[in-house]
PDB file of C-alpha atoms and ligand atoms in Angstrom:
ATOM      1  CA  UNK A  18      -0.233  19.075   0.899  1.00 47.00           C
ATOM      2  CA  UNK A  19       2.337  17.884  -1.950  1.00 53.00           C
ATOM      3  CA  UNK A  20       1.603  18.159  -5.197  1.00 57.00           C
ATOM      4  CA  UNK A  21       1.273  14.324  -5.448  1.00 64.00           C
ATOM      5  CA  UNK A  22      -1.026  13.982  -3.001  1.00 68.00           C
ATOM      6  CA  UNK A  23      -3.403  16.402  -4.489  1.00 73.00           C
ATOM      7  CA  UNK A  24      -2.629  14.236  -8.035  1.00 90.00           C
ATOM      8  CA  UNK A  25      -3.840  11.139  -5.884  1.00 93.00           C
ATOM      9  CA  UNK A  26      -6.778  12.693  -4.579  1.00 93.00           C
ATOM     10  CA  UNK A  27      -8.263  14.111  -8.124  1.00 93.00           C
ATOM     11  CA  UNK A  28      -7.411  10.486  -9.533  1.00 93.00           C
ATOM     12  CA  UNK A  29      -9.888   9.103  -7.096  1.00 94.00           C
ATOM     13  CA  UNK A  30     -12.380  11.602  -7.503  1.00 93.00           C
ATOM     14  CA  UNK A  31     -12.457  11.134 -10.849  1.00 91.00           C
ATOM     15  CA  UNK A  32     -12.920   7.676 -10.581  1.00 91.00           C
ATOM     16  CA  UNK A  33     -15.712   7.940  -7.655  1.00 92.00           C
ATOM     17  CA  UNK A  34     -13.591   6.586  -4.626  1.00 94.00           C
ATOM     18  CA  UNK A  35     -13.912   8.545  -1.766  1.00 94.00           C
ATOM     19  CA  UNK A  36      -9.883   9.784  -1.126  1.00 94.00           C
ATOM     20  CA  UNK A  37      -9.445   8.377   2.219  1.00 94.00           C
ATOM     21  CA  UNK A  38      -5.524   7.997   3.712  1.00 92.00           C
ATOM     22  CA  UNK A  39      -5.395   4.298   3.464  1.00 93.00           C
ATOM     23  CA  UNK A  40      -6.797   4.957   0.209  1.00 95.00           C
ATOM     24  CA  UNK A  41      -3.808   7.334  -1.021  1.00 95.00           C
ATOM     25  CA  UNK A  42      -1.256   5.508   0.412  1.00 94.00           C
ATOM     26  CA  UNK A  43      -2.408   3.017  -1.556  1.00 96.00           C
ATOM     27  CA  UNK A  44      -2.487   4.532  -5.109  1.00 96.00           C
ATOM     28  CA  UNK A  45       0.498   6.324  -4.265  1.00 95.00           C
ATOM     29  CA  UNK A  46       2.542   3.126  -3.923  1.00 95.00           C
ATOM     30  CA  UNK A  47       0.871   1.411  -7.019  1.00 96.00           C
ATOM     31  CA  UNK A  48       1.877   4.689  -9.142  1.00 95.00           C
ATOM     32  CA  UNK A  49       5.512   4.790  -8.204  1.00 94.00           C
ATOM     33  CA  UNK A  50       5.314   0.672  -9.276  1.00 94.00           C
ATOM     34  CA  UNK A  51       7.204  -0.236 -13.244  1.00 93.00           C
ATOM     35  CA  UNK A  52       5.807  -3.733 -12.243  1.00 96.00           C
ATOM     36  CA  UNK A  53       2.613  -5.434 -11.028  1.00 97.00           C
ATOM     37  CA  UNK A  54       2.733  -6.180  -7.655  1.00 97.00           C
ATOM     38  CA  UNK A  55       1.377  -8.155  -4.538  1.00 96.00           C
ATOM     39  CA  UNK A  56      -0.559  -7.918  -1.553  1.00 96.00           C
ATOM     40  CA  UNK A  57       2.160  -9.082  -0.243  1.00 94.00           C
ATOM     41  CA  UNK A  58       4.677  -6.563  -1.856  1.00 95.00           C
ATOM     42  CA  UNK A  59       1.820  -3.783  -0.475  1.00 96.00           C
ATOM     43  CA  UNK A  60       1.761  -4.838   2.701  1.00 94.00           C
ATOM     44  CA  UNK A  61       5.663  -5.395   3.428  1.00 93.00           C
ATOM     45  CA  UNK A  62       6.215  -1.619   1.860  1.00 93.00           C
ATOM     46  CA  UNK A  63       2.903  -0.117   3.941  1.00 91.00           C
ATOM     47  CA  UNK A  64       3.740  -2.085   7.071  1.00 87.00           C
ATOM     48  CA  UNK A  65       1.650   0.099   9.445  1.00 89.00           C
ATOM     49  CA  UNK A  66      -1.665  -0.496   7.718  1.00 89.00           C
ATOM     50  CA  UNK A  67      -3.113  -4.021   8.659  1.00 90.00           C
ATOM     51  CA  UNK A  68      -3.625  -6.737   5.251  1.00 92.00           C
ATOM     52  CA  UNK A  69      -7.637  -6.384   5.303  1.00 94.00           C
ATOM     53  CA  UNK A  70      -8.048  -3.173   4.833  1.00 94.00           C
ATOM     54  CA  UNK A  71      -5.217  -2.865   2.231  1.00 95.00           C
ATOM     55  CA  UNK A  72      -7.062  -5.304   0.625  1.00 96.00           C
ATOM     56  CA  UNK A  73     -10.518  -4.059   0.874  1.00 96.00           C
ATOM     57  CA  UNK A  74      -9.104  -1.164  -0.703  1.00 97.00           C
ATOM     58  CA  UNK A  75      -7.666  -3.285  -3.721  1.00 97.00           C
ATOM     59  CA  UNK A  76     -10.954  -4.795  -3.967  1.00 97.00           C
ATOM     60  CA  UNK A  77     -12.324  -1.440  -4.135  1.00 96.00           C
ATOM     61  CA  UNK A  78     -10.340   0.086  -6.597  1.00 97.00           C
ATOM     62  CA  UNK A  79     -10.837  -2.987  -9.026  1.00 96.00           C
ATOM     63  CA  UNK A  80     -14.573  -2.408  -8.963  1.00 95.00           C
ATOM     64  CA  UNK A  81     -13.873   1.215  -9.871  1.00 95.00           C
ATOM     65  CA  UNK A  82     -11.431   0.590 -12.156  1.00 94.00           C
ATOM     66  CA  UNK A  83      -8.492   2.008 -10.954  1.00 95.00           C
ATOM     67  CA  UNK A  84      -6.569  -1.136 -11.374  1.00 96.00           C
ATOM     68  CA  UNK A  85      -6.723  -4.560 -12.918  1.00 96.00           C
ATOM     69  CA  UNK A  86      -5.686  -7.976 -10.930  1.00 95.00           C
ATOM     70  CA  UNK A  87      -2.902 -10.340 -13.000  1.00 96.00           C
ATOM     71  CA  UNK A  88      -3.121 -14.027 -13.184  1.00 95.00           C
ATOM     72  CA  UNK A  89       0.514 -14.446 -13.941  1.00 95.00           C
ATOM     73  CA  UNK A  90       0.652 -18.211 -13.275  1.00 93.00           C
ATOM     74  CA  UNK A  91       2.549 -17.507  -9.814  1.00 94.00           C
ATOM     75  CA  UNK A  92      -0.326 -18.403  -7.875  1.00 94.00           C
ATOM     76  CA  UNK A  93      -0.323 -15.163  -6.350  1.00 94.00           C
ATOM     77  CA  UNK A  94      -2.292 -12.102  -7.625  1.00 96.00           C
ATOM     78  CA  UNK A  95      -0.852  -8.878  -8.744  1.00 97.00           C
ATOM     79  CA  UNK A  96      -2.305  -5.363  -9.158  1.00 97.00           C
ATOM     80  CA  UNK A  97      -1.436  -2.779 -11.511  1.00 97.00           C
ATOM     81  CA  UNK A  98      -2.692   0.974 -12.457  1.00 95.00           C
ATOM     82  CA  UNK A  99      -5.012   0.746 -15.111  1.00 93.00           C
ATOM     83  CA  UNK A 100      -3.647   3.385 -18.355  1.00 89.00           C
ATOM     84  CA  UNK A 101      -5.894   6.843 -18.289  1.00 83.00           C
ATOM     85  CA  UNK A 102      -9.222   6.063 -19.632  1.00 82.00           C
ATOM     86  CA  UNK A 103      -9.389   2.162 -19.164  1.00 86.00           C
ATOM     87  CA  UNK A 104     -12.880   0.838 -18.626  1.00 86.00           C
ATOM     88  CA  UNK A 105     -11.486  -2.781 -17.765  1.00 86.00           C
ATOM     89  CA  UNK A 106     -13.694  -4.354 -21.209  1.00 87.00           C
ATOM     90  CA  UNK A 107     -12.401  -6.595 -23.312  1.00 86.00           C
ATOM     91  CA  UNK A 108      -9.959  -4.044 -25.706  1.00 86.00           C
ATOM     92  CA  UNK A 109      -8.515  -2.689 -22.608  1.00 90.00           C
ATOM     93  CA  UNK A 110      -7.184  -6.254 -22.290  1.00 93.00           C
ATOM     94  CA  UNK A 111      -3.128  -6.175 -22.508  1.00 95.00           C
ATOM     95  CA  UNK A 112      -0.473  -8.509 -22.797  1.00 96.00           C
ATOM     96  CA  UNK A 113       1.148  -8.902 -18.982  1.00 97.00           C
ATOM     97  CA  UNK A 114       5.094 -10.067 -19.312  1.00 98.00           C
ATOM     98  CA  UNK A 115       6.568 -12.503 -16.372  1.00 98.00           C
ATOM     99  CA  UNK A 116      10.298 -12.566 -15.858  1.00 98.00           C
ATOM    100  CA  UNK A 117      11.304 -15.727 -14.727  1.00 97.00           C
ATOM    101  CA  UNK A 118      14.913 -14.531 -13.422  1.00 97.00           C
ATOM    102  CA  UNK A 119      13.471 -11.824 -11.333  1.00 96.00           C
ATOM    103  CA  UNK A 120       9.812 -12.723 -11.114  1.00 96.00           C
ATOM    104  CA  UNK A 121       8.201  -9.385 -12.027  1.00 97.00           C
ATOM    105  CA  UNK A 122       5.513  -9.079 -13.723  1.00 97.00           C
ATOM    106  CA  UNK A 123       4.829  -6.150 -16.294  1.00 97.00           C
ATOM    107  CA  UNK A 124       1.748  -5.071 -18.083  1.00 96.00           C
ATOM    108  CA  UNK A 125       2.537  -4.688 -21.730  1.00 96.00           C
ATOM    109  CA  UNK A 126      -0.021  -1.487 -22.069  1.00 93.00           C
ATOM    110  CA  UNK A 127       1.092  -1.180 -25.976  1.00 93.00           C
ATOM    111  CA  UNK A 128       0.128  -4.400 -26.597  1.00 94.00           C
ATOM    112  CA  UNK A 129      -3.389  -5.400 -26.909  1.00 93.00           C
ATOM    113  CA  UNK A 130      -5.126  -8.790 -26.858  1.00 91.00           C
ATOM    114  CA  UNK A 131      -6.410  -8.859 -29.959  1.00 84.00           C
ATOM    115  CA  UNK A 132      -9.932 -10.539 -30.790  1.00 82.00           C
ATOM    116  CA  UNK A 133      -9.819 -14.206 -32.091  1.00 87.00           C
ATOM    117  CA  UNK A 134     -12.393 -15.766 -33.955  1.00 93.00           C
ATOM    118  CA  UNK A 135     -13.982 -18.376 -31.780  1.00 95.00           C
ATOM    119  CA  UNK A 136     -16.320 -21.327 -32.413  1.00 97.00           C
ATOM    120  CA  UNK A 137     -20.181 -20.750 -33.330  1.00 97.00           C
ATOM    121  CA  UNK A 138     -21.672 -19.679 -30.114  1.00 96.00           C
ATOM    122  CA  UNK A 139     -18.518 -18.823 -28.147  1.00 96.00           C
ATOM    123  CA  UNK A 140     -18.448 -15.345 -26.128  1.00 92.00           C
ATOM    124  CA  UNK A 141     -14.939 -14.085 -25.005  1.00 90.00           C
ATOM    125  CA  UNK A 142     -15.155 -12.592 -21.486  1.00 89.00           C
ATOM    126  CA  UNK A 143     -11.563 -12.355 -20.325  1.00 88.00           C
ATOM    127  CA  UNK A 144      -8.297 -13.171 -21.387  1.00 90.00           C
ATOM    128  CA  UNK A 145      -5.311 -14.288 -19.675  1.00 92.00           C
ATOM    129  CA  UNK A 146      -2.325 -13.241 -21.817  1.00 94.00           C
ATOM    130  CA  UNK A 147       0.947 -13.638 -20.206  1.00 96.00           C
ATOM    131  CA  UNK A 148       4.556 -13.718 -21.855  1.00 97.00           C
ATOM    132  CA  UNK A 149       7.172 -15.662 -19.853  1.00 97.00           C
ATOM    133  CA  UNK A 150      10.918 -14.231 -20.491  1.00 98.00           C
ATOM    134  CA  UNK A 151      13.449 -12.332 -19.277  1.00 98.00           C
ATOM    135  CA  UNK A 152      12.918  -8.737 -19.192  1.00 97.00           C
ATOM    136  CA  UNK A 153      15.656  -6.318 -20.063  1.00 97.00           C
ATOM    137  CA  UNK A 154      17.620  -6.184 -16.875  1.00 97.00           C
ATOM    138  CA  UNK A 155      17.568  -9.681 -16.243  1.00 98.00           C
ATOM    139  CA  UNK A 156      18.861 -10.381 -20.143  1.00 97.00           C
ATOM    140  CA  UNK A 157      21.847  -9.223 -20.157  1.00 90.00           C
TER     141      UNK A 157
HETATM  142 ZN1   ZN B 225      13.784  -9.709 -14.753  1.00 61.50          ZN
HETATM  143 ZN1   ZN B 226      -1.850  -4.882 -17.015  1.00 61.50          ZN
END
C-alpha cells in the first residue's frame, strides 16, 4: 500500500465513509483534479467502474461532506474536494470560476460568498456564485 492510498483511506475515515475501492478510486481522482469535474469526466477516466455506482458514491460523499456539487450554468453538475474542515454551511460557500474558452470550472476556495442583507423575513440557504472568464491559461 502507497502512501496515497493510506492518505485516501484516513480521509474517509475521518469523514465516516467506509474506505471501500470504488470509494478510493474515487477520491483519488477528485484529489489529483485543479478543476471541478463531471460524472462524465469520472467515468471516461475510471472506465472500468460502471456510472451508478460512481455515482452513488458521489452522492455519498456529498452527504458526508467530502465534496460539494457546482451549478456552473453548463447544465451539467460538477464535483469538487471540499477544503480541510468544510462543513458545507453557508460560510463554507465559495466563489466557483467558469472558463468559457476551456470550460473548466474552478472553485475559488479564497473567496467567500459573503452574507447580503436580504428583505424582512428572507433566509439565505444556498448560493450560487459563479464567475464567467477566462482563466489564466486560456488568457493569454
Ligand atoms: Zn480556460
Ligand atoms: Zn467549490
Amino acid at each position: 500500500m502507497n502512501k496515497q492510498t493510506t492518505d485516501v483511506e484516513e480521509i474517509l475515515q475521518k469523514k465516516g465513509v467506509k474506505p471501500t475501492a470504488v470509494r478510493m478510486n474515487v477520491l483519488n481522482f477528485l484529489l489529483d483534479q485543479e478543476k471541478a469535474v463531471s460524472l462524465k469526466d469520472i467515468e471516461s477516466v475510471l472506465s472500468r467502474m460502471d456510472r451508478s455506482s460512481i455515482f452513488r458514491t458521489l452522492k455519498s460523499f456529498e452527504e458526508h461532506k467530502l465534496i460539494h456539487s457546482i451549478d456552473d450554468g453548463t447544465g451539467m453538475t460538477k464535483y469538487a474536494v471540499c477544503a480541510e474542515g468544510c462543513n458545507c454551511e453557508l460560510e463554507d460557500l465559495h466563489y466557483h470560476f467558469y472558463c468559457i474558452s476551456c470550460e473548466k470550472t474552478f472553485c475559488l476556495m479564497d473567496h467567500p460568498i459573503s452574507t447580503i442583507e436580504l428583505p424582512k423575513n428572507f433566509k439565505m440557504i444556498h448560493a450560487n456564485m459563479v464567475i464567467k472568464g477566462l482563466c489564466d491559461k486560456c488568457n493569454k
